[in-house]
Amino acid sequence: MIKVVIFDLDDTLISEKSFALSAFGEISIELSKVIKKPISVIYEELVSLYNESPNYIFNRILEKNNIHLNKNFIDDLIYIYRNHKPNIKLSDEVIELLLHLKKSEFHLGLITDGFKSTQINKVISLELDKYIEKIVITDELGDNREFWKPSEKPYTIIKDYFNVEYNEMIYIGDNINKDFIAPIKLGMQYALYINENSHYQKTEIKENLGQSISHLNDVLKLIR
């Protein structure tokens, strides 16, 4: 019997792209100091490049505009990206789901990788503590990504917090590379959220990961 529902954050509860778009507002202002174009044009270039690939986006926009790649400047842009206060929110559908689960007396947890300051800012902006009882930001657990997924530690922390068995927890995530390794080892239930916007689902899913859902609300069918 499922007692605890644990969610991933990026590209599960929220779109990672929404965070990027929020950051691009501030970053466009900085880039306008070296790229002699209107801020709005730079913003649209960032969005276009992100849609192609989110990797090395600041290098690519400088190269696109024939600007010398200055490592310190790029580091400054990355710092802004990671530490800006994001203008993001949960969708109405996600809020409705979380409230329904709480009303149905399921415990809610969150496990999220990512740089500590970045994920803390997301959690604060989204007001996740209003809905989720135990939030584990893996970067807060140790240095050098030691306890990022697929580490078992964040799942164990949630198990101990709620005093349940592993098979009484289910994990919902989108990352086919790491989200389900620990749950499988620990005997948890799990479900892949099929999200066409996920950066980690751009390639064909070759592994049989068991249960999958196409909409977050489908989690309700899994836990009944």
mmCIF file of C-alpha atoms in Angstrom:
data_model
loop_
_atom_site.group_PDB
_atom_site.id
_atom_site.type_symbol
_atom_site.label_atom_id
_atom_site.label_comp_id
_atom_site.label_asym_id
_atom_site.label_seq_id
_atom_site.Cartn_x
_atom_site.Cartn_y
_atom_site.Cartn_z
ATOM 1 C CA MET A 1 0.000 0.000 0.000
ATOM 2 C CA ILE A 2 1.423 3.357 -1.027
ATOM 3 C CA LYS A 3 1.751 5.877 1.788
ATOM 4 C CA VAL A 4 4.329 8.310 0.400
ATOM 5 C CA VAL A 5 4.382 9.898 -3.065
ATOM 6 C CA ILE A 6 7.760 11.416 -3.979
ATOM 7 C CA PHE A 7 8.227 13.714 -6.926
ATOM 8 C CA ASP A 8 11.175 14.952 -8.915
ATOM 9 C CA LEU A 9 11.117 18.723 -9.516
ATOM 10 C CA ASP A 10 12.612 19.809 -12.846
ATOM 11 C CA ASP A 11 10.600 18.693 -15.861
ATOM 12 C CA THR A 12 8.261 16.842 -13.521
ATOM 13 C CA LEU A 13 6.470 19.292 -11.232
ATOM 14 C CA ILE A 14 7.731 22.266 -13.239
ATOM 15 C CA SER A 15 9.242 22.868 -16.643
ATOM 16 C CA GLU A 16 12.982 23.436 -16.483
ATOM 17 C CA LYS A 17 12.500 25.733 -19.454
ATOM 18 C CA SER A 18 10.385 28.091 -17.342
ATOM 19 C CA PHE A 19 13.347 28.575 -15.025
ATOM 20 C CA ALA A 20 15.650 29.218 -17.971
ATOM 21 C CA LEU A 21 13.289 31.787 -19.469
ATOM 22 C CA SER A 22 13.153 33.556 -16.122
ATOM 23 C CA ALA A 23 16.958 33.724 -15.993
ATOM 24 C CA PHE A 24 17.244 34.932 -19.585
ATOM 25 C CA GLY A 25 15.561 38.195 -18.625
ATOM 26 C CA GLU A 26 18.485 39.168 -16.381
ATOM 27 C CA ILE A 27 21.102 37.574 -18.589
ATOM 28 C CA SER A 28 19.918 39.478 -21.664
ATOM 29 C CA ILE A 29 20.667 42.723 -19.837
ATOM 30 C CA GLU A 30 24.238 41.590 -19.145
ATOM 31 C CA LEU A 31 24.738 40.357 -22.685
ATOM 32 C CA SER A 32 23.532 43.666 -24.100
ATOM 33 C CA LYS A 33 26.694 45.228 -22.662
ATOM 34 C CA VAL A 34 28.773 43.311 -25.213
ATOM 35 C CA ILE A 35 26.252 42.419 -27.906
ATOM 36 C CA LYS A 36 25.060 45.661 -29.423
ATOM 37 C CA LYS A 37 21.467 44.623 -29.931
ATOM 38 C CA PRO A 38 18.214 45.414 -28.103
ATOM 39 C CA ILE A 39 17.691 43.374 -24.956
ATOM 40 C CA SER A 40 14.488 41.901 -26.397
ATOM 41 C CA VAL A 41 16.366 40.632 -29.473
ATOM 42 C CA ILE A 42 19.048 39.024 -27.309
ATOM 43 C CA TYR A 43 16.343 37.378 -25.213
ATOM 44 C CA GLU A 44 14.726 35.865 -28.309
ATOM 45 C CA GLU A 45 18.122 34.595 -29.498
ATOM 46 C CA LEU A 46 18.643 32.884 -26.141
ATOM 47 C CA VAL A 47 15.225 31.267 -26.357
ATOM 48 C CA SER A 48 15.889 30.056 -29.885
ATOM 49 C CA LEU A 49 19.256 28.604 -28.912
ATOM 50 C CA TYR A 50 17.743 26.958 -25.825
ATOM 51 C CA ASN A 51 15.074 25.313 -27.970
ATOM 52 C CA GLU A 52 17.844 23.827 -30.106
ATOM 53 C CA SER A 53 19.804 22.661 -27.048
ATOM 54 C CA PRO A 54 20.255 23.990 -23.495
ATOM 55 C CA ASN A 55 23.953 23.074 -23.503
ATOM 56 C CA TYR A 56 26.674 25.760 -23.577
ATOM 57 C CA ILE A 57 24.081 28.340 -24.473
ATOM 58 C CA PHE A 58 26.129 31.356 -23.379
ATOM 59 C CA ASN A 59 29.145 30.235 -25.384
ATOM 60 C CA ARG A 60 26.917 29.733 -28.378
ATOM 61 C CA ILE A 61 25.221 33.127 -28.278
ATOM 62 C CA LEU A 62 28.594 34.867 -28.028
ATOM 63 C CA GLU A 63 29.940 32.840 -30.936
ATOM 64 C CA LYS A 64 26.787 33.556 -32.929
ATOM 65 C CA ASN A 65 27.404 37.271 -32.472
ATOM 66 C CA ASN A 66 31.144 37.041 -33.126
ATOM 67 C CA ILE A 67 32.044 38.033 -29.575
ATOM 68 C CA HIS A 68 35.297 36.799 -28.033
ATOM 69 C CA LEU A 69 34.638 34.020 -25.523
ATOM 70 C CA ASN A 70 35.709 35.428 -22.180
ATOM 71 C CA LYS A 71 35.644 32.727 -19.505
ATOM 72 C CA ASN A 72 35.135 35.159 -16.652
ATOM 73 C CA PHE A 73 32.176 36.754 -18.396
ATOM 74 C CA ILE A 74 30.622 33.367 -19.116
ATOM 75 C CA ASP A 75 31.153 32.384 -15.472
ATOM 76 C CA ASP A 76 29.311 35.560 -14.467
ATOM 77 C CA LEU A 77 26.383 34.620 -16.707
ATOM 78 C CA ILE A 78 26.282 31.123 -15.240
ATOM 79 C CA TYR A 79 26.279 32.618 -11.751
ATOM 80 C CA ILE A 80 23.289 34.804 -12.649
ATOM 81 C CA TYR A 81 21.507 31.799 -14.136
ATOM 82 C CA ARG A 82 21.993 29.675 -11.051
ATOM 83 C CA ASN A 83 21.364 32.314 -8.409
ATOM 84 C CA HIS A 84 18.661 34.599 -9.797
ATOM 85 C CA LYS A 85 15.309 34.704 -8.028
ATOM 86 C CA PRO A 86 13.110 32.881 -10.535
ATOM 87 C CA ASN A 87 9.718 34.055 -11.668
ATOM 88 C CA ILE A 88 8.125 30.611 -11.840
ATOM 89 C CA LYS A 89 4.999 28.965 -10.499
ATOM 90 C CA LEU A 90 3.274 25.619 -10.264
ATOM 91 C CA SER A 91 0.553 24.988 -12.801
ATOM 92 C CA ASP A 92 -3.029 24.846 -11.578
ATOM 93 C CA GLU A 93 -3.080 21.145 -12.468
ATOM 94 C CA VAL A 94 -0.049 20.390 -10.308
ATOM 95 C CA ILE A 95 -1.442 22.351 -7.362
ATOM 96 C CA GLU A 96 -4.739 20.509 -7.688
ATOM 97 C CA LEU A 97 -2.926 17.161 -7.737
ATOM 98 C CA LEU A 98 -0.801 17.944 -4.680
ATOM 99 C CA LEU A 99 -3.802 19.188 -2.718
ATOM 100 C CA HIS A 100 -5.811 16.114 -3.701
ATOM 101 C CA LEU A 101 -3.019 13.808 -2.523
ATOM 102 C CA LYS A 102 -2.732 15.635 0.797
ATOM 103 C CA LYS A 103 -6.494 15.535 1.278
ATOM 104 C CA SER A 104 -6.372 11.798 0.600
ATOM 105 C CA GLU A 105 -3.813 11.507 3.425
ATOM 106 C CA PHE A 106 -0.810 10.591 1.333
ATOM 107 C CA HIS A 107 2.493 11.959 2.540
ATOM 108 C CA LEU A 108 4.369 13.996 -0.052
ATOM 109 C CA GLY A 109 8.105 14.182 -0.633
ATOM 110 C CA LEU A 110 10.425 15.821 -3.135
ATOM 111 C CA ILE A 111 13.931 14.801 -4.247
ATOM 112 C CA THR A 112 15.760 17.197 -6.517
ATOM 113 C CA ASP A 113 19.291 17.423 -7.845
ATOM 114 C CA GLY A 114 20.876 20.664 -8.921
ATOM 115 C CA PHE A 115 23.025 23.353 -7.360
ATOM 116 C CA LYS A 116 21.902 24.141 -3.841
ATOM 117 C CA SER A 117 21.265 27.859 -4.314
ATOM 118 C CA THR A 118 19.382 27.243 -7.560
ATOM 119 C CA GLN A 119 17.074 24.618 -6.118
ATOM 120 C CA ILE A 120 16.474 26.555 -2.904
ATOM 121 C CA ASN A 121 15.373 29.568 -4.938
ATOM 122 C CA LYS A 122 13.020 27.369 -6.958
ATOM 123 C CA VAL A 123 11.515 25.833 -3.822
ATOM 124 C CA ILE A 124 10.962 29.278 -2.288
ATOM 125 C CA SER A 125 9.468 30.801 -5.444
ATOM 126 C CA LEU A 126 7.114 27.848 -5.897
ATOM 127 C CA GLU A 127 6.140 27.847 -2.195
ATOM 128 C CA LEU A 128 6.537 24.085 -2.228
ATOM 129 C CA ASP A 129 6.542 23.832 1.555
ATOM 130 C CA LYS A 130 2.812 24.617 1.415
ATOM 131 C CA TYR A 131 2.213 21.285 -0.282
ATOM 132 C CA ILE A 132 5.185 18.982 0.324
ATOM 133 C CA GLU A 133 6.169 17.792 3.789
ATOM 134 C CA LYS A 134 9.746 16.645 3.165
ATOM 135 C CA ILE A 135 11.963 18.303 0.575
ATOM 136 C CA VAL A 136 15.420 16.863 -0.082
ATOM 137 C CA ILE A 137 17.828 18.984 -2.113
ATOM 138 C CA THR A 138 20.608 16.482 -2.696
ATOM 139 C CA ASP A 139 23.294 19.148 -3.083
ATOM 140 C CA GLU A 140 22.746 20.051 0.583
ATOM 141 C CA LEU A 141 23.688 16.535 1.706
ATOM 142 C CA GLY A 142 27.377 16.580 0.768
ATOM 143 C CA ASP A 143 30.089 17.858 -1.512
ATOM 144 C CA ASN A 144 30.964 16.911 -5.086
ATOM 145 C CA ARG A 145 27.488 15.632 -5.907
ATOM 146 C CA GLU A 146 28.108 12.629 -3.680
ATOM 147 C CA PHE A 147 24.432 12.251 -2.808
ATOM 148 C CA TRP A 148 22.846 13.342 -6.070
ATOM 149 C CA LYS A 149 20.715 10.704 -7.729
ATOM 150 C CA PRO A 150 21.250 7.797 -8.221
ATOM 151 C CA SER A 151 22.473 7.801 -4.591
ATOM 152 C CA GLU A 152 20.148 5.899 -2.283
ATOM 153 C CA LYS A 153 20.586 8.428 0.545
ATOM 154 C CA PRO A 154 17.832 10.923 -0.374
ATOM 155 C CA TYR A 155 15.284 8.122 -0.682
ATOM 156 C CA THR A 156 16.383 6.703 2.660
ATOM 157 C CA ILE A 157 16.033 10.136 4.273
ATOM 158 C CA ILE A 158 12.404 10.320 3.169
ATOM 159 C CA LYS A 159 11.724 6.739 4.266
ATOM 160 C CA ASP A 160 13.068 7.467 7.746
ATOM 161 C CA TYR A 161 11.278 10.818 7.961
ATOM 162 C CA PHE A 162 7.876 9.217 7.385
ATOM 163 C CA ASN A 163 8.766 5.951 9.165
ATOM 164 C CA VAL A 164 7.546 3.748 6.327
ATOM 165 C CA GLU A 165 8.893 0.808 4.338
ATOM 166 C CA TYR A 166 10.481 1.273 0.921
ATOM 167 C CA ASN A 167 7.657 -0.589 -0.782
ATOM 168 C CA GLU A 168 5.224 1.953 0.655
ATOM 169 C CA MET A 169 6.816 4.749 -1.383
ATOM 170 C CA ILE A 170 6.531 5.634 -5.062
ATOM 171 C CA TYR A 171 8.865 7.933 -6.987
ATOM 172 C CA ILE A 172 7.747 9.950 -10.007
ATOM 173 C CA GLY A 173 10.455 11.389 -12.266
ATOM 174 C CA ASP A 174 11.453 12.063 -15.850
ATOM 175 C CA ASN A 175 15.177 11.286 -15.970
ATOM 176 C CA ILE A 176 15.645 7.853 -17.504
ATOM 177 C CA ASN A 177 19.367 7.952 -16.701
ATOM 178 C CA LYS A 178 19.261 8.186 -12.908
ATOM 179 C CA ASP A 179 15.826 8.686 -11.336
ATOM 180 C CA PHE A 180 14.924 5.015 -10.963
ATOM 181 C CA ILE A 181 18.210 3.283 -10.188
ATOM 182 C CA ALA A 182 17.911 3.652 -6.408
ATOM 183 C CA PRO A 183 14.154 2.969 -6.242
ATOM 184 C CA ILE A 184 14.673 -0.306 -8.125
ATOM 185 C CA LYS A 185 17.484 -1.359 -5.770
ATOM 186 C CA LEU A 186 15.487 -0.385 -2.686
ATOM 187 C CA GLY A 187 12.288 -2.134 -3.731
ATOM 188 C CA MET A 188 10.283 1.068 -4.138
ATOM 189 C CA GLN A 189 7.542 1.588 -6.641
ATOM 190 C CA TYR A 190 8.262 4.095 -9.364
ATOM 191 C CA ALA A 191 6.871 5.567 -12.565
ATOM 192 C CA LEU A 192 8.480 7.342 -15.471
ATOM 193 C CA TYR A 193 6.731 10.593 -16.342
ATOM 194 C CA ILE A 194 6.720 10.677 -20.132
ATOM 195 C CA ASN A 195 7.407 14.359 -20.757
ATOM 196 C CA GLU A 196 8.147 15.350 -24.335
ATOM 197 C CA ASN A 197 9.813 18.537 -23.067
ATOM 198 C CA SER A 198 12.251 16.686 -20.827
ATOM 199 C CA HIS A 199 15.899 17.167 -21.721
ATOM 200 C CA TYR A 200 16.452 13.517 -20.770
ATOM 201 C CA GLN A 201 13.890 12.077 -23.150
ATOM 202 C CA LYS A 202 15.267 13.422 -26.404
ATOM 203 C CA THR A 203 16.522 9.974 -27.303
ATOM 204 C CA GLU A 204 14.499 6.809 -27.631
ATOM 205 C CA ILE A 205 13.709 5.101 -24.341
ATOM 206 C CA LYS A 206 15.170 1.639 -24.824
ATOM 207 C CA GLU A 207 14.881 0.285 -21.301
ATOM 208 C CA ASN A 208 11.708 -1.224 -19.947
ATOM 209 C CA LEU A 209 11.287 0.848 -16.822
ATOM 210 C CA GLY A 210 7.990 -0.677 -15.848
ATOM 211 C CA GLN A 211 5.211 1.782 -15.083
ATOM 212 C CA SER A 212 4.977 5.058 -16.932
ATOM 213 C CA ILE A 213 2.503 7.916 -16.983
ATOM 214 C CA SER A 214 1.762 10.472 -19.675
ATOM 215 C CA HIS A 215 0.102 12.978 -17.341
ATOM 216 C CA LEU A 216 0.930 13.689 -13.708
ATOM 217 C CA ASN A 217 -2.675 13.118 -12.726
ATOM 218 C CA ASP A 218 -2.216 9.492 -13.803
ATOM 219 C CA VAL A 219 -0.307 8.960 -10.561
ATOM 220 C CA LEU A 220 -3.706 8.744 -8.898
ATOM 221 C CA LYS A 221 -4.437 5.547 -10.828
ATOM 222 C CA LEU A 222 -1.162 4.014 -9.671
ATOM 223 C CA ILE A 223 -1.695 4.524 -5.960
ATOM 224 C CA ARG A 224 -5.341 3.527 -5.615
#
